[in-house]
Coordinates of C-alpha atoms in Angstrom, one line a residue:
Chain A
M1 CA -49.0 33.5 17.8
F2 CA -46.1 31.6 19.1
K3 CA -46.7 28.0 19.6
N4 CA -44.4 25.6 21.6
E5 CA -43.9 22.9 18.9
E6 CA -41.6 19.9 19.0
M7 CA -39.6 19.2 15.8
E8 CA -38.7 15.6 14.6
V9 CA -35.2 15.2 13.2
N10 CA -33.5 12.2 11.8
L11 CA -29.8 12.0 12.6
G12 CA -28.3 9.5 10.0
P13 CA -28.3 6.9 8.5
Q14 CA -25.8 8.6 6.4
H15 CA -24.3 10.9 9.0
P16 CA -20.5 10.8 9.3
S17 CA -20.6 10.9 13.2
T18 CA -22.9 7.9 13.5
H19 CA -19.9 5.5 12.8
G20 CA -21.8 3.6 10.1
V21 CA -25.4 3.4 9.3
L22 CA -27.3 4.3 12.5
R23 CA -30.4 6.4 12.3
V24 CA -31.4 8.2 15.4
K25 CA -35.0 9.7 15.6
L26 CA -34.9 12.8 17.8
R27 CA -37.6 15.0 19.0
L28 CA -36.4 18.4 19.7
D29 CA -37.7 21.2 21.9
G30 CA -35.5 24.1 20.6
E31 CA -32.1 22.6 20.9
T32 CA -33.1 20.2 23.7
I33 CA -33.7 16.6 22.9
T34 CA -36.9 15.3 24.4
H35 CA -37.1 12.0 22.8
C36 CA -34.4 9.8 21.3
R37 CA -34.7 6.4 19.6
P38 CA -32.0 4.7 17.7
M39 CA -33.1 2.8 14.7
I40 CA -30.8 -0.1 13.6
G41 CA -30.9 -2.9 11.1
Y42 CA -29.3 -1.2 8.1
L43 CA -26.3 -3.4 8.0
H44 CA -28.1 -6.6 8.9
R45 CA -26.4 -9.6 7.1
G46 CA -27.7 -12.5 9.2
V47 CA -24.3 -13.6 10.6
E48 CA -25.8 -15.8 13.2
K49 CA -27.9 -17.6 10.6
I50 CA -25.1 -18.0 8.2
C51 CA -23.0 -19.6 11.0
E52 CA -25.8 -22.1 11.8
N53 CA -25.3 -23.4 8.2
Q54 CA -21.6 -23.7 8.2
T55 CA -19.2 -25.9 10.2
F56 CA -17.7 -24.9 13.4
F57 CA -14.4 -24.3 11.6
Q58 CA -15.8 -22.2 9.0
G59 CA -17.9 -19.9 11.4
Q60 CA -14.9 -17.9 12.4
V61 CA -14.7 -15.8 9.4
W62 CA -18.1 -14.2 10.1
T63 CA -16.9 -13.1 13.5
D64 CA -14.3 -11.0 11.8
R65 CA -16.9 -9.1 10.0
M66 CA -19.1 -8.2 13.0
D67 CA -17.0 -5.7 14.9
Y68 CA -14.4 -5.0 12.2
C69 CA -12.4 -2.8 14.4
S70 CA -11.7 -5.4 16.9
A71 CA -11.7 -8.7 14.8
V72 CA -9.0 -10.5 16.9
A73 CA -11.1 -10.0 20.1
N74 CA -14.1 -11.6 18.2
N75 CA -12.0 -14.3 17.1
L76 CA -10.8 -15.0 20.5
G77 CA -14.4 -15.4 22.0
W78 CA -15.3 -17.6 19.1
A79 CA -12.4 -20.0 19.4
E80 CA -12.8 -20.1 23.3
A81 CA -16.5 -20.8 23.1
N82 CA -15.9 -23.7 20.7
E83 CA -12.9 -25.0 22.9
K84 CA -15.5 -25.0 25.8
L85 CA -18.0 -26.8 23.7
F86 CA -15.7 -29.5 22.5
G87 CA -13.6 -29.7 25.8
I88 CA -10.2 -28.8 24.2
T89 CA -7.3 -27.6 26.2
V90 CA -5.1 -25.0 24.5
P91 CA -1.4 -25.1 24.8
R92 CA 0.1 -22.5 27.0
R93 CA 2.0 -20.7 24.3
A94 CA -1.0 -20.4 22.2
Q95 CA -2.7 -18.7 25.2
Y96 CA 0.0 -16.2 25.6
I97 CA 0.1 -15.3 21.9
R98 CA -3.7 -14.9 22.0
T99 CA -3.6 -12.7 25.0
M100 CA -0.9 -10.6 23.3
L101 CA -2.8 -10.2 20.0
N102 CA -5.9 -9.5 21.8
E103 CA -4.3 -6.6 23.7
F104 CA -2.9 -5.3 20.6
N105 CA -6.4 -5.4 19.2
R106 CA -7.8 -3.6 22.2
L107 CA -5.2 -0.8 21.5
A108 CA -6.1 -0.6 17.9
S109 CA -9.8 -0.4 18.7
H110 CA -9.3 2.2 21.4
L111 CA -6.9 4.2 19.0
I112 CA -9.7 4.3 16.2
W113 CA -12.3 5.2 19.0
L114 CA -10.0 8.1 20.2
A115 CA -9.4 9.3 16.6
T116 CA -13.0 9.3 15.5
H117 CA -14.4 10.5 18.8
A118 CA -12.1 13.4 18.8
L119 CA -12.9 14.1 15.2
D120 CA -16.6 14.1 15.8
I121 CA -16.2 16.6 18.6
G122 CA -13.8 18.8 16.6
A123 CA -10.2 17.8 17.3
M124 CA -8.7 17.0 14.0
T125 CA -5.2 16.5 14.9
V126 CA -5.5 13.5 17.2
F127 CA -7.2 11.6 14.2
L128 CA -3.9 11.7 12.4
Y129 CA -1.6 10.7 15.3
A130 CA -3.9 7.8 16.5
F131 CA -4.0 6.3 13.1
R132 CA -0.2 6.5 12.9
E133 CA 0.1 4.0 15.8
R134 CA -2.8 2.0 14.5
E135 CA -1.0 1.4 11.4
D136 CA 1.8 -0.2 13.3
I137 CA -0.6 -2.7 14.9
L138 CA -2.2 -3.6 11.6
D139 CA 1.2 -4.2 10.3
M140 CA 1.7 -6.7 13.1
N141 CA -1.6 -8.4 12.3
E142 CA -0.5 -8.7 8.8
A143 CA 2.7 -10.1 9.9
F144 CA 1.0 -12.8 12.2
C145 CA -1.9 -13.8 10.1
G146 CA -1.7 -12.3 6.8
S147 CA -4.5 -9.8 6.9
R148 CA -4.8 -6.4 8.5
L149 CA -8.5 -6.1 9.3
T150 CA -10.5 -9.3 8.8
T151 CA -7.9 -11.4 10.6
T152 CA -9.3 -14.8 11.1
A153 CA -6.4 -15.1 13.6
F154 CA -7.1 -18.1 15.7
R155 CA -8.1 -21.7 15.2
I156 CA -10.3 -24.1 17.4
G157 CA -7.5 -25.5 19.6
G158 CA -4.8 -23.0 19.2
L159 CA -3.2 -21.2 16.5
R160 CA -2.6 -21.9 12.8
E161 CA 1.1 -20.8 12.9
D162 CA 3.6 -19.6 15.5
L163 CA 4.7 -16.1 15.7
P164 CA 6.6 -15.0 12.6
P165 CA 10.4 -14.5 12.8
G166 CA 11.1 -10.9 13.8
F167 CA 7.9 -10.4 15.6
E168 CA 9.4 -9.7 18.8
K169 CA 11.5 -6.9 17.3
L170 CA 8.1 -5.2 16.0
V171 CA 6.5 -5.5 19.4
T172 CA 9.5 -4.2 21.3
K173 CA 9.8 -1.2 18.8
F174 CA 6.1 -0.5 19.2
L175 CA 6.3 -0.7 23.2
A176 CA 9.3 1.6 23.4
K177 CA 7.4 4.4 21.5
F178 CA 3.9 4.0 22.5
P179 CA 3.9 5.7 26.0
S180 CA 5.3 8.9 24.4
C181 CA 2.6 8.7 21.9
L182 CA 0.0 8.3 24.6
E183 CA 1.4 11.3 26.2
E184 CA 1.0 13.2 23.0
Y185 CA -2.6 12.6 22.8
E186 CA -3.1 13.5 26.4
N187 CA -1.2 16.7 25.9
L188 CA -3.5 17.5 22.9
L189 CA -6.8 16.7 24.6
S190 CA -6.8 16.2 28.5
E191 CA -6.4 19.9 29.5
N192 CA -7.6 21.4 26.2
R193 CA -10.5 23.6 27.2
I194 CA -12.5 23.1 24.0
W195 CA -12.3 19.3 24.6
K196 CA -13.3 19.8 28.2
K197 CA -16.2 22.0 27.5
R198 CA -17.6 19.5 25.0
T199 CA -17.0 16.4 27.4
V200 CA -17.2 17.2 31.1
G201 CA -20.7 16.5 32.5
V202 CA -21.9 15.5 28.9
A203 CA -24.0 12.3 28.3
K204 CA -24.0 11.1 31.9
L205 CA -25.0 7.6 32.6
S206 CA -25.1 6.5 36.4
A207 CA -23.9 3.2 37.6
E208 CA -27.6 2.1 38.5
D209 CA -28.8 2.9 34.9
A210 CA -25.7 1.3 33.4
I211 CA -26.2 -1.9 35.4
A212 CA -30.0 -2.0 34.8
L213 CA -29.3 -1.4 31.0
G214 CA -26.7 -4.1 30.8
V215 CA -24.0 -1.8 29.7
T216 CA -20.5 -3.2 30.0
G217 CA -17.0 -2.2 29.1
P218 CA -15.3 1.3 29.7
V219 CA -18.7 3.1 29.9
L220 CA -19.7 1.0 32.8
R221 CA -16.2 1.3 34.5
A222 CA -16.5 5.1 34.0
A223 CA -19.5 5.0 36.2
G224 CA -17.4 3.3 38.9
V225 CA -18.3 -0.3 38.7
P226 CA -15.0 -2.2 38.4
Y227 CA -16.3 -5.1 36.3
D228 CA -13.9 -6.6 33.8
I229 CA -14.2 -10.0 32.5
R230 CA -10.5 -10.3 32.3
K231 CA -10.5 -10.1 36.2
A232 CA -13.9 -11.4 37.1
F233 CA -13.7 -14.6 34.9
P234 CA -10.1 -14.8 33.7
Y235 CA -9.7 -16.5 30.3
A236 CA -6.8 -17.1 27.9
A237 CA -3.7 -16.1 30.0
Y238 CA -5.1 -13.2 31.8
A239 CA -5.0 -15.0 35.2
E240 CA -1.4 -14.8 35.0
M241 CA -1.1 -11.2 34.1
D242 CA -0.7 -8.3 36.4
F243 CA -2.9 -5.4 35.4
E244 CA -5.4 -2.8 36.9
V245 CA -9.0 -2.2 36.0
P246 CA -9.1 1.6 35.8
T247 CA -12.4 3.1 37.1
K248 CA -13.8 6.6 37.4
T249 CA -16.8 7.9 39.2
E250 CA -17.9 10.9 37.2
A251 CA -19.7 8.8 34.6
D252 CA -19.5 11.4 31.9
T253 CA -17.8 11.5 28.6
Y254 CA -14.6 12.8 30.0
A255 CA -14.3 10.1 32.5
R256 CA -14.8 7.5 29.7
Y257 CA -11.9 9.2 27.9
L258 CA -9.8 9.0 30.9
V259 CA -10.6 5.3 31.6
R260 CA -9.9 4.3 27.9
M261 CA -6.6 6.1 27.9
E262 CA -5.6 4.3 31.2
E263 CA -6.8 0.9 29.6
M264 CA -4.4 1.6 26.8
R265 CA -1.6 1.9 29.4
Q266 CA -2.6 -1.4 30.9
S267 CA -2.9 -3.0 27.6
A268 CA 0.7 -2.0 26.8
R269 CA 1.8 -3.5 30.2
I270 CA 0.0 -6.9 29.6
I271 CA 1.7 -7.0 26.1
Q272 CA 5.0 -6.5 27.9
Q273 CA 4.5 -9.3 30.4
C274 CA 3.3 -11.7 27.6
M275 CA 6.6 -10.9 25.8
D276 CA 8.7 -11.5 28.9
G277 CA 7.0 -14.6 30.0
M278 CA 6.3 -16.3 26.6
P279 CA 6.6 -20.0 27.1
E280 CA 8.0 -22.4 24.5
G281 CA 6.0 -25.3 23.1
P282 CA 3.4 -26.2 20.6
V283 CA 0.8 -23.7 19.5
M284 CA -1.9 -26.3 18.4
A285 CA -3.7 -28.8 20.6
K286 CA -4.3 -32.3 19.2
L287 CA -7.7 -32.3 17.8
P288 CA -9.9 -35.4 16.9
K289 CA -10.6 -35.7 13.2
I290 CA -14.2 -34.8 13.6
L291 CA -15.3 -32.3 16.3
R292 CA -18.0 -33.8 18.4
A293 CA -19.7 -31.7 21.1
E294 CA -19.5 -32.9 24.6
V295 CA -21.9 -30.5 26.2
N296 CA -25.1 -29.4 24.5
E297 CA -24.9 -25.6 25.0
V298 CA -22.2 -23.1 26.0
Y299 CA -22.0 -19.4 26.7
H300 CA -18.6 -17.8 26.6
A301 CA -18.1 -14.2 27.5
T302 CA -14.8 -12.3 26.8
E303 CA -13.9 -8.7 27.4
A304 CA -13.9 -7.1 23.9
P305 CA -12.6 -3.5 23.7
K306 CA -16.2 -2.4 23.5
G307 CA -17.5 -4.5 26.5
E308 CA -18.6 -8.1 27.2
I309 CA -19.0 -10.0 24.0
G310 CA -20.6 -13.5 24.6
Y311 CA -21.1 -16.4 22.3
Y312 CA -23.8 -18.6 22.8
L313 CA -23.5 -22.1 20.9
V314 CA -25.9 -25.0 21.0
G315 CA -24.4 -28.2 19.6
E316 CA -26.3 -31.1 18.1
K317 CA -25.1 -34.7 18.3
G318 CA -23.6 -35.8 15.1
S319 CA -23.8 -32.5 13.5
G320 CA -20.9 -30.5 12.2
N321 CA -22.5 -27.1 12.5
P322 CA -24.1 -25.3 15.5
Y323 CA -27.8 -25.8 16.1
R324 CA -28.0 -22.3 17.3
F325 CA -25.7 -19.5 17.5
H326 CA -26.2 -16.3 19.2
V327 CA -23.8 -13.3 19.8
R328 CA -24.3 -11.0 22.8
A329 CA -22.8 -8.0 21.0
P330 CA -21.4 -5.3 23.4
G331 CA -22.4 -2.4 21.0
F332 CA -26.0 -3.6 20.6
I333 CA -26.5 -3.7 24.4
N334 CA -24.6 -0.4 25.1
L335 CA -26.6 1.4 22.3
Q336 CA -29.6 1.1 24.5
A337 CA -28.1 3.5 26.9
L338 CA -28.2 6.3 24.2
P339 CA -31.8 7.6 25.0
K340 CA -30.9 7.8 28.7
M341 CA -27.7 9.7 27.8
A342 CA -29.0 12.0 25.3
E343 CA -32.5 12.8 26.5
G344 CA -32.6 16.2 28.2
G345 CA -29.3 17.1 26.7
L346 CA -28.4 19.5 23.7
I347 CA -28.5 18.2 20.1
A348 CA -25.0 19.0 19.8
D349 CA -24.0 16.5 22.5
I350 CA -25.6 13.6 20.9
V351 CA -22.7 13.2 18.8
A352 CA -20.4 13.1 21.8
A353 CA -22.8 10.5 23.2
I354 CA -22.7 8.2 20.3
G355 CA -18.9 8.6 20.1
T356 CA -18.5 7.8 23.7
L357 CA -20.4 4.6 23.4
D358 CA -17.7 3.4 20.8
I359 CA -20.3 1.5 18.7
V360 CA -19.6 -0.4 15.4
L361 CA -22.7 -0.8 13.5
G362 CA -21.3 -4.0 11.8
E363 CA -21.7 -5.6 15.1
I364 CA -25.0 -4.1 16.3
D365 CA -26.9 -5.2 13.1
R366 CA -24.8 -8.4 12.5
Chain B
M1 CA -5.6 36.7 39.2
N2 CA -4.0 33.4 38.0
K3 CA -7.3 32.1 37.0
L4 CA -7.9 35.2 35.0
L5 CA -4.7 35.0 33.3
R6 CA -5.2 31.4 32.3
T7 CA -8.6 32.3 31.0
L8 CA -7.2 35.2 28.9
I9 CA -4.1 33.3 27.5
P10 CA -5.1 29.8 26.2
F11 CA -1.9 27.9 27.5
D12 CA -3.8 24.7 27.1
I13 CA -4.3 25.2 23.4
A14 CA -0.8 26.4 23.0
K15 CA 0.4 23.1 24.6
G16 CA -1.5 21.1 21.9
L17 CA -0.3 23.4 19.2
S18 CA 3.2 23.0 20.2
I19 CA 2.9 19.3 19.5
T20 CA 1.9 19.9 15.7
G21 CA 4.6 22.5 15.5
K22 CA 7.3 20.1 16.8
H23 CA 6.4 17.5 14.4
F24 CA 6.1 20.0 11.6
A25 CA 9.6 21.4 12.3
K26 CA 11.1 17.9 12.6
V27 CA 10.1 17.2 9.1
F28 CA 10.6 20.7 7.7
F29 CA 14.3 21.1 8.9
T30 CA 15.5 17.7 7.9
A31 CA 17.1 17.4 4.4
N32 CA 16.2 13.8 3.9
R33 CA 12.6 13.5 4.9
R34 CA 12.5 9.8 4.8
K35 CA 14.8 9.6 7.6
V36 CA 12.4 11.4 9.9
P37 CA 11.2 9.2 12.6
F38 CA 7.4 8.6 12.5
H39 CA 7.5 9.4 8.7
I40 CA 4.9 6.9 7.6
V41 CA 3.9 8.2 4.1
S42 CA 4.9 6.0 1.3
E43 CA 5.2 6.8 -2.3
Y44 CA 2.9 3.9 -3.2
P45 CA 2.4 3.6 -7.0
E46 CA 5.9 4.5 -7.9
V47 CA 7.6 2.5 -5.1
V48 CA 6.2 -1.0 -4.9
A49 CA 4.5 -1.7 -1.5
K50 CA 6.1 -4.3 0.5
M51 CA 3.8 -7.1 1.8
Q52 CA 4.6 -9.4 4.8
P53 CA 5.4 -12.9 3.9
R54 CA 2.0 -14.3 5.2
F55 CA 0.0 -11.8 3.3
R56 CA -3.2 -13.2 1.8
G57 CA -4.0 -12.2 -1.7
R58 CA -5.2 -13.9 -4.9
L59 CA -5.5 -17.7 -5.2
T60 CA -2.9 -19.4 -7.2
L61 CA -2.4 -23.0 -8.5
L62 CA 1.1 -24.3 -8.1
K63 CA 3.2 -26.5 -10.5
D64 CA 5.7 -29.1 -9.6
E65 CA 9.3 -29.6 -11.0
Q66 CA 8.0 -31.1 -14.2
G67 CA 5.8 -28.1 -14.9
E68 CA 2.6 -29.9 -14.1
I69 CA -0.3 -28.6 -12.0
K70 CA 0.0 -30.1 -8.6
C71 CA -3.8 -30.2 -7.9
V72 CA -5.3 -33.8 -7.7
C73 CA -8.9 -32.7 -7.2
C74 CA -9.4 -33.8 -3.7
M75 CA -12.0 -31.1 -3.3
A76 CA -10.9 -30.2 0.2
C77 CA -10.6 -26.6 -0.6
E78 CA -14.1 -26.6 -2.4
K79 CA -15.6 -28.1 0.9
I80 CA -14.0 -25.9 3.4
C81 CA -14.6 -22.6 1.6
P82 CA -16.9 -20.4 3.7
T83 CA -18.3 -18.6 0.7
Q84 CA -18.3 -21.5 -1.8
V85 CA -16.2 -19.7 -4.4
I86 CA -14.1 -22.6 -5.7
T87 CA -15.5 -25.0 -8.3
I88 CA -13.5 -28.0 -9.6
E89 CA -14.1 -30.4 -12.3
K90 CA -12.4 -33.6 -12.3
G91 CA -10.8 -35.0 -15.4
K92 CA -8.0 -37.1 -16.8
K93 CA -4.9 -36.3 -18.6
E94 CA -2.7 -38.7 -20.6
G95 CA 0.3 -40.0 -18.8
R96 CA -0.9 -38.9 -15.4
K97 CA -2.1 -41.3 -12.7
M98 CA -3.7 -38.8 -10.5
P99 CA -6.9 -36.9 -11.4
F100 CA -6.4 -33.6 -13.2
P101 CA -8.5 -30.5 -12.8
V102 CA -10.1 -29.7 -16.0
R103 CA -11.8 -26.7 -14.5
Y104 CA -10.6 -24.8 -11.5
D105 CA -13.0 -21.7 -11.2
F106 CA -12.2 -19.2 -8.4
E107 CA -14.7 -16.4 -8.2
M108 CA -12.7 -13.7 -6.7
E109 CA -15.6 -11.2 -6.3
R110 CA -16.9 -13.3 -3.4
C111 CA -13.6 -14.5 -2.0
I112 CA -13.0 -13.3 1.5
F113 CA -9.2 -14.3 1.6
C114 CA -9.4 -16.4 4.7
E115 CA -6.7 -18.8 3.4
F116 CA -8.9 -21.9 4.6
C117 CA -8.4 -23.4 1.3
V118 CA -4.5 -23.4 1.6
E119 CA -4.7 -24.7 5.1
S120 CA -7.0 -27.7 4.0
C121 CA -4.8 -28.5 1.0
G122 CA -3.0 -31.8 1.7
F123 CA -0.9 -31.4 -1.3
D124 CA 0.5 -28.0 -1.0
S125 CA -0.9 -27.2 -4.6
I126 CA -2.4 -23.8 -3.9
I127 CA -1.3 -20.6 -2.2
L128 CA -2.5 -17.2 -1.8
N129 CA 0.0 -14.9 -3.5
H130 CA 1.0 -11.3 -2.6
Q131 CA -1.2 -9.6 -5.3
F132 CA -3.3 -6.9 -3.6
E133 CA -4.2 -4.7 -6.6
L134 CA -7.3 -6.8 -7.5
A135 CA -9.6 -4.2 -9.0
A136 CA -10.7 -4.8 -12.6
Y137 CA -13.2 -3.3 -14.9
N138 CA -14.7 -6.6 -16.3
R139 CA -16.2 -9.6 -14.5
E140 CA -14.0 -11.9 -16.6
D141 CA -10.9 -10.3 -15.1
F142 CA -11.9 -11.8 -11.7
S143 CA -12.7 -15.3 -12.5
L144 CA -9.5 -16.1 -14.3
G145 CA -10.0 -19.9 -14.8
M146 CA -7.2 -22.4 -15.2
E147 CA -5.0 -20.3 -17.4
G148 CA -5.3 -17.2 -15.4
L149 CA -4.7 -19.1 -12.1
E150 CA -1.5 -20.6 -13.5
Q151 CA -0.2 -17.4 -15.0
N152 CA -0.7 -15.5 -11.9
M153 CA 1.8 -17.7 -10.2
F154 CA 4.7 -15.6 -8.5
V155 CA 4.2 -12.7 -10.8
P156 CA 4.9 -9.6 -9.0
S157 CA 2.0 -7.2 -8.5
P158 CA 1.2 -5.4 -11.8
V159 CA 1.6 -1.8 -10.5
G160 CA -1.0 0.5 -12.2
K161 CA -2.1 -2.4 -14.5
F162 CA -5.7 -1.3 -14.2
S163 CA -5.2 2.3 -14.0
V164 CA -7.2 4.9 -16.0
A165 CA -4.1 6.2 -17.6
D166 CA -3.7 2.9 -19.4
D167 CA -6.9 3.3 -21.4

């Protein structure tokens, strides 16, 4: 009379906890997930193909619109990949400003992750507090480049403009209050028994699995692998910065939370060092009138807030636009780990698994 | 015993709740609420929002001291635009040596506000102004043409211009 039957459920594409338009096909045995497949492509715009039809200069605006929570980090990768292709050396002041803005962007991205991840799991209060600090960072974005979200912050060869007057004051004000804000979030969450019940031991991903799946970023570091491109292959001004790469060995959702919180502290440290050691000088390198590629192809990886973002560019002789452009998006690769994390767990925990991967569908579908 | 007490009395949740309570009390017991630190709510439609000087808003054509449009139709902005929203038609005007834009169309619906056009302009004849309330009911309100582009110059943002109450 009672048959053991599995049930198929679609999570998304319009589910608020999927952070965009992600559909997850689930097969359930009671409340346990036996099969999980993410279905993507709802936000596909063909960014890579558009960039192939535009000049190297124009391409940057499309990188803003991939991972819209960390547009500055995407811009940095694009600019540096192009500089590698054309053999341009960026002035030191520009490098420092880039590093500083990139770290601010990491803070903004991690704050939005904390806010939405906590909201998914059921902690509403953190959402409001985290967005309060993110607002200050977006204001700084606006002061520097005129836009809050789709920044188009950098140019090939440096920056368009120097820091605006009064920017140092904004940064100092932010850095003075940020540690106490972080403490506030931790007081709200770290010891909270509901938070711990929902995160400790949930959505585990061992280091072996993470490496096999190509997962990078805080998800990999929470499994105990201290791989951070800022340390491993320093770019911009990271070689001159003193910071630590936080790791944890538990490899669960709670460990990833702790890693990201510690990363925010380190980011604030890097920003302070950038402010203290800011060199004087020009912010734009002297560029030739027409950009001509010196090497044929280039792959440049940077550490975006979500993981390794890599730009692969193939240049053609005498052509103003890339012959081939490919993005190694951290969200796309990290999402592959979702079945490994969710299968065998409860259906309620898949929301935590999606949140802890920190995915942005604009980047995954591109 | 200690563990049992901790299970019975939710200290951890009280700790989190005290933060909310502290913030609530700070605002509640201050007479002038705008002076509360961390008070970030602004009374937007009544109080005009302050934009940063570099804010990127609607494209506007600039005029020189004689009141003539500075644009000389070099087409640099048309070429650099990543979404091809600018269309310029070259023409001539009496008593002017340089070419004059007969038509300067800017389709704002597709504009992504990257400011590449302003950067490429060698004559400083266009800017992106501080207008950010860009919603409108009709398509014509977006593509303003020459007239609209000139008129928009340095006009402060029309607060509530397109609000429902005006209808």
